[in-house]
Amino acid sequence: DAGITQSPRHKVTETGTPVTLRCHQTENHRYMYWYRQDPGHGLRLIHYSYGVKDTDKGEVSDGYSVSRSKTEDFLLTLESATSSQTSVYFCATQTQGTEAFFGQGTRLTVV
Amino acid sequence: SQELEQSPQSLIVQEGKNLTINCTSSKTLYGLYWYKQKYGEGLIFLMMLQKGGEEKSHEKITAKLDEKKQQSSLHITASQPSHAGIYLCGAPGNAGNMLTFGGGTRLMVKP
């Protein structure tokens, strides 16, 4: 298994509160991604990173920000959580030309 | 942006039967990845196809890439309950690494 750890694995939070999800990898992969998975929508890319401090927006980036200060860590922040952000969040890592490896997911519920 | 459409969206088959899942792209495919997801878990990499006409097999699962049709198919022979899960196709974008995913095909295998 690729060394990808997501934390927390489950979280319930209130509307309007900030939330940070963490993805930690031990593979030294250059590329890291945050996806959300919702019924009827499959996996949608939120943000991605192609190196330390190099990030860019994906398909559904509104309401989310990311940071990557070290190769191994990619943080996803919901500045002010909304119910529409209730989802399962997956982190993935990849090196050039190979498959992406996925974490086990974080189930986030915003009440 | 590239869109991937999977068909069927869900499938129930009797154990021992063969089945095929299709993935059609709105744009030219520069490669195609197949993943499997067990319910409530992360994605497991199955196969990566990089060339038009390429075909790969792993155990009872065979995947083909037809670039001319912008389509890939995943075929399972003599299905087993262990094949149950969600199958997702993913394609790299113009940047080469960022993956766009189809909506997934939910497979159930009845013993």
Short mmCIF file of N, CA and C in Angstrom, two decimals, chain B residues 22-101:
data_model
loop_
_atom_site.label_atom_id
_atom_site.label_comp_id
_atom_site.label_asym_id
_atom_site.label_seq_id
_atom_site.Cartn_x
_atom_site.Cartn_y
_atom_site.Cartn_z
N ASN B 22 -18.53 0.18 -19.72
CA ASN B 22 -17.97 1.08 -20.71
C ASN B 22 -17.69 2.45 -20.15
N CYS B 23 -16.68 3.08 -20.71
CA CYS B 23 -16.29 4.44 -20.31
C CYS B 23 -16.05 5.22 -21.59
N THR B 24 -16.83 6.27 -21.82
CA THR B 24 -16.73 7.05 -23.05
C THR B 24 -16.32 8.48 -22.72
N SER B 25 -15.35 8.97 -23.47
CA SER B 25 -14.81 10.30 -23.22
C SER B 25 -15.35 11.32 -24.21
N SER B 26 -15.50 12.56 -23.76
CA SER B 26 -15.95 13.64 -24.64
C SER B 26 -14.80 14.19 -25.49
N LYS B 27 -13.58 13.82 -25.12
CA LYS B 27 -12.41 14.28 -25.86
C LYS B 27 -11.46 13.12 -26.09
N THR B 28 -10.44 13.37 -26.86
CA THR B 28 -9.45 12.34 -27.14
C THR B 28 -8.82 11.84 -25.85
N LEU B 29 -8.71 10.54 -25.76
CA LEU B 29 -8.10 9.92 -24.59
C LEU B 29 -6.60 9.79 -24.78
N TYR B 30 -5.85 10.30 -23.83
CA TYR B 30 -4.40 10.14 -23.85
C TYR B 30 -3.95 9.03 -22.92
N GLY B 31 -4.91 8.33 -22.40
CA GLY B 31 -4.65 7.25 -21.47
C GLY B 31 -5.90 7.06 -20.63
N LEU B 32 -5.99 5.93 -19.99
CA LEU B 32 -7.20 5.65 -19.23
C LEU B 32 -6.84 4.75 -18.05
N TYR B 33 -7.38 5.10 -16.88
CA TYR B 33 -7.14 4.32 -15.68
C TYR B 33 -8.45 3.70 -15.21
N TRP B 34 -8.37 2.48 -14.73
CA TRP B 34 -9.52 1.84 -14.11
C TRP B 34 -9.20 1.60 -12.63
N TYR B 35 -10.19 1.96 -11.80
CA TYR B 35 -10.10 1.75 -10.37
C TYR B 35 -11.33 1.00 -9.88
N LYS B 36 -11.15 0.34 -8.75
CA LYS B 36 -12.27 -0.31 -8.07
C LYS B 36 -12.36 0.25 -6.66
N GLN B 37 -13.58 0.47 -6.21
CA GLN B 37 -13.79 0.98 -4.87
C GLN B 37 -14.77 0.08 -4.14
N LYS B 38 -14.32 -0.47 -3.05
CA LYS B 38 -15.25 -1.21 -2.20
C LYS B 38 -16.02 -0.21 -1.37
N TYR B 39 -17.24 -0.58 -1.02
CA TYR B 39 -18.12 0.36 -0.34
C TYR B 39 -17.48 0.89 0.94
N GLY B 40 -17.41 2.23 1.05
CA GLY B 40 -16.87 2.86 2.24
C GLY B 40 -15.36 2.89 2.31
N GLU B 41 -14.69 2.52 1.21
CA GLU B 41 -13.24 2.48 1.25
C GLU B 41 -12.65 3.33 0.13
N GLY B 42 -11.33 3.37 0.08
CA GLY B 42 -10.65 4.13 -0.94
C GLY B 42 -10.60 3.39 -2.26
N LEU B 43 -9.99 4.02 -3.25
CA LEU B 43 -9.92 3.45 -4.59
C LEU B 43 -8.69 2.56 -4.72
N ILE B 44 -8.89 1.44 -5.38
CA ILE B 44 -7.80 0.51 -5.64
C ILE B 44 -7.51 0.51 -7.14
N PHE B 45 -6.27 0.72 -7.48
CA PHE B 45 -5.88 0.76 -8.89
C PHE B 45 -5.97 -0.63 -9.52
N LEU B 46 -6.59 -0.69 -10.70
CA LEU B 46 -6.70 -1.95 -11.43
C LEU B 46 -5.72 -1.98 -12.60
N MET B 47 -5.91 -1.05 -13.53
CA MET B 47 -5.10 -1.06 -14.75
C MET B 47 -4.98 0.33 -15.35
N MET B 48 -3.90 0.50 -16.07
CA MET B 48 -3.67 1.74 -16.80
C MET B 48 -3.43 1.40 -18.27
N LEU B 49 -4.13 2.08 -19.14
CA LEU B 49 -4.00 1.87 -20.59
C LEU B 49 -3.47 3.16 -21.19
N GLN B 50 -2.46 3.04 -22.03
CA GLN B 50 -1.82 4.24 -22.54
C GLN B 50 -1.83 4.36 -24.05
N LYS B 51 -2.07 3.30 -24.74
CA LYS B 51 -1.99 3.35 -26.20
C LYS B 51 -3.29 2.87 -26.82
N GLY B 52 -3.64 3.48 -27.95
CA GLY B 52 -4.82 3.03 -28.67
C GLY B 52 -4.70 1.57 -29.03
N GLY B 53 -5.76 0.82 -28.78
CA GLY B 53 -5.74 -0.60 -29.09
C GLY B 53 -5.15 -1.45 -27.99
N GLU B 54 -4.63 -0.81 -26.94
CA GLU B 54 -4.00 -1.58 -25.87
C GLU B 54 -5.04 -2.38 -25.09
N GLU B 55 -4.63 -3.57 -24.67
CA GLU B 55 -5.49 -4.44 -23.88
C GLU B 55 -4.66 -5.03 -22.77
N LYS B 56 -5.21 -4.99 -21.54
CA LYS B 56 -4.50 -5.57 -20.40
C LYS B 56 -5.46 -6.45 -19.61
N SER B 57 -4.88 -7.46 -19.01
CA SER B 57 -5.69 -8.38 -18.21
C SER B 57 -5.05 -8.61 -16.86
N HIS B 58 -5.88 -8.78 -15.87
CA HIS B 58 -5.42 -9.14 -14.53
C HIS B 58 -6.45 -10.06 -13.94
N GLU B 59 -6.03 -11.30 -13.75
CA GLU B 59 -6.94 -12.34 -13.27
C GLU B 59 -8.12 -12.39 -14.23
N LYS B 60 -9.31 -12.15 -13.79
CA LYS B 60 -10.48 -12.29 -14.67
C LYS B 60 -10.99 -10.96 -15.21
N ILE B 61 -10.18 -9.92 -15.11
CA ILE B 61 -10.59 -8.61 -15.56
C ILE B 61 -9.72 -8.18 -16.74
N THR B 62 -10.37 -7.78 -17.82
CA THR B 62 -9.67 -7.33 -19.03
C THR B 62 -10.16 -5.94 -19.38
N ALA B 63 -9.23 -5.04 -19.68
CA ALA B 63 -9.59 -3.69 -20.08
C ALA B 63 -8.97 -3.38 -21.44
N LYS B 64 -9.72 -2.64 -22.25
CA LYS B 64 -9.26 -2.27 -23.58
C LYS B 64 -9.43 -0.76 -23.77
N LEU B 65 -8.54 -0.20 -24.59
CA LEU B 65 -8.64 1.22 -24.91
C LEU B 65 -8.77 1.38 -26.41
N ASP B 66 -9.85 2.03 -26.82
CA ASP B 66 -10.07 2.30 -28.23
C ASP B 66 -10.02 3.80 -28.41
N GLU B 67 -8.90 4.35 -28.79
CA GLU B 67 -8.77 5.80 -28.90
C GLU B 67 -9.66 6.39 -29.97
N LYS B 68 -9.84 5.68 -31.04
CA LYS B 68 -10.64 6.21 -32.15
C LYS B 68 -12.07 6.47 -31.70
N LYS B 69 -12.54 5.62 -30.82
CA LYS B 69 -13.90 5.80 -30.33
C LYS B 69 -13.92 6.57 -29.02
N GLN B 70 -12.75 6.96 -28.55
CA GLN B 70 -12.66 7.66 -27.29
C GLN B 70 -13.36 6.87 -26.20
N GLN B 71 -13.09 5.56 -26.18
CA GLN B 71 -13.81 4.69 -25.29
C GLN B 71 -12.90 3.61 -24.74
N SER B 72 -13.23 3.18 -23.51
CA SER B 72 -12.57 2.03 -22.93
C SER B 72 -13.63 1.10 -22.36
N SER B 73 -13.33 -0.17 -22.35
CA SER B 73 -14.24 -1.14 -21.78
C SER B 73 -13.51 -1.99 -20.75
N LEU B 74 -14.25 -2.41 -19.74
CA LEU B 74 -13.74 -3.29 -18.71
C LEU B 74 -14.63 -4.53 -18.71
N HIS B 75 -14.02 -5.68 -18.90
CA HIS B 75 -14.78 -6.92 -19.00
C HIS B 75 -14.39 -7.85 -17.87
N ILE B 76 -15.37 -8.38 -17.19
CA ILE B 76 -15.12 -9.35 -16.13
C ILE B 76 -15.70 -10.68 -16.56
N THR B 77 -14.88 -11.68 -16.51
CA THR B 77 -15.27 -13.04 -16.91
C THR B 77 -15.57 -13.86 -15.67
N ALA B 78 -16.69 -14.60 -15.73
CA ALA B 78 -17.07 -15.50 -14.62
C ALA B 78 -17.06 -14.74 -13.30
N SER B 79 -17.94 -13.78 -13.18
CA SER B 79 -17.96 -12.88 -12.03
C SER B 79 -18.11 -13.64 -10.71
N GLN B 80 -17.53 -13.05 -9.67
CA GLN B 80 -17.59 -13.61 -8.32
C GLN B 80 -18.06 -12.52 -7.35
N PRO B 81 -18.57 -12.90 -6.20
CA PRO B 81 -18.98 -11.88 -5.21
C PRO B 81 -17.86 -10.91 -4.86
N SER B 82 -16.62 -11.35 -4.96
CA SER B 82 -15.49 -10.47 -4.64
C SER B 82 -15.32 -9.35 -5.67
N HIS B 83 -15.97 -9.48 -6.80
CA HIS B 83 -15.90 -8.43 -7.82
C HIS B 83 -16.85 -7.27 -7.52
N ALA B 84 -17.70 -7.44 -6.57
CA ALA B 84 -18.68 -6.40 -6.26
C ALA B 84 -17.99 -5.13 -5.78
N GLY B 85 -18.56 -3.99 -6.17
CA GLY B 85 -18.00 -2.70 -5.78
C GLY B 85 -18.35 -1.66 -6.82
N ILE B 86 -17.66 -0.55 -6.74
CA ILE B 86 -17.87 0.53 -7.70
C ILE B 86 -16.63 0.61 -8.59
N TYR B 87 -16.84 0.59 -9.88
CA TYR B 87 -15.73 0.68 -10.83
C TYR B 87 -15.72 2.07 -11.44
N LEU B 88 -14.57 2.69 -11.40
CA LEU B 88 -14.43 4.05 -11.92
C LEU B 88 -13.35 4.11 -12.97
N CYS B 89 -13.63 4.83 -14.04
CA CYS B 89 -12.60 5.10 -15.03
C CYS B 89 -12.11 6.53 -14.82
N GLY B 90 -10.85 6.77 -15.07
CA GLY B 90 -10.26 8.09 -14.92
C GLY B 90 -9.33 8.37 -16.07
N ALA B 91 -9.27 9.63 -16.48
CA ALA B 91 -8.42 9.99 -17.60
C ALA B 91 -7.57 11.18 -17.24
N PRO B 92 -6.30 11.16 -17.67
CA PRO B 92 -5.44 12.33 -17.42
C PRO B 92 -5.85 13.49 -18.30
N GLY B 93 -5.70 14.69 -17.76
CA GLY B 93 -6.04 15.88 -18.51
C GLY B 93 -4.90 16.32 -19.39
N ASN B 94 -5.03 17.49 -19.97
CA ASN B 94 -4.01 18.00 -20.86
C ASN B 94 -2.67 18.17 -20.16
N ALA B 95 -2.72 18.42 -18.84
CA ALA B 95 -1.48 18.60 -18.08
C ALA B 95 -0.80 17.28 -17.85
N GLY B 96 -1.49 16.20 -18.15
CA GLY B 96 -0.86 14.89 -18.09
C GLY B 96 -1.09 14.13 -16.81
N ASN B 97 -1.40 14.81 -15.73
CA ASN B 97 -1.51 14.10 -14.48
C ASN B 97 -2.87 14.22 -13.82
N MET B 98 -3.47 15.36 -13.92
CA MET B 98 -4.73 15.56 -13.21
C MET B 98 -5.80 14.64 -13.78
N LEU B 99 -6.43 13.87 -12.91
CA LEU B 99 -7.39 12.87 -13.37
C LEU B 99 -8.82 13.38 -13.28
N THR B 100 -9.55 13.13 -14.35
CA THR B 100 -10.99 13.33 -14.36
C THR B 100 -11.63 11.95 -14.31
N PHE B 101 -12.68 11.80 -13.49
CA PHE B 101 -13.30 10.49 -13.32
C PHE B 101 -14.70 10.45 -13.90
#
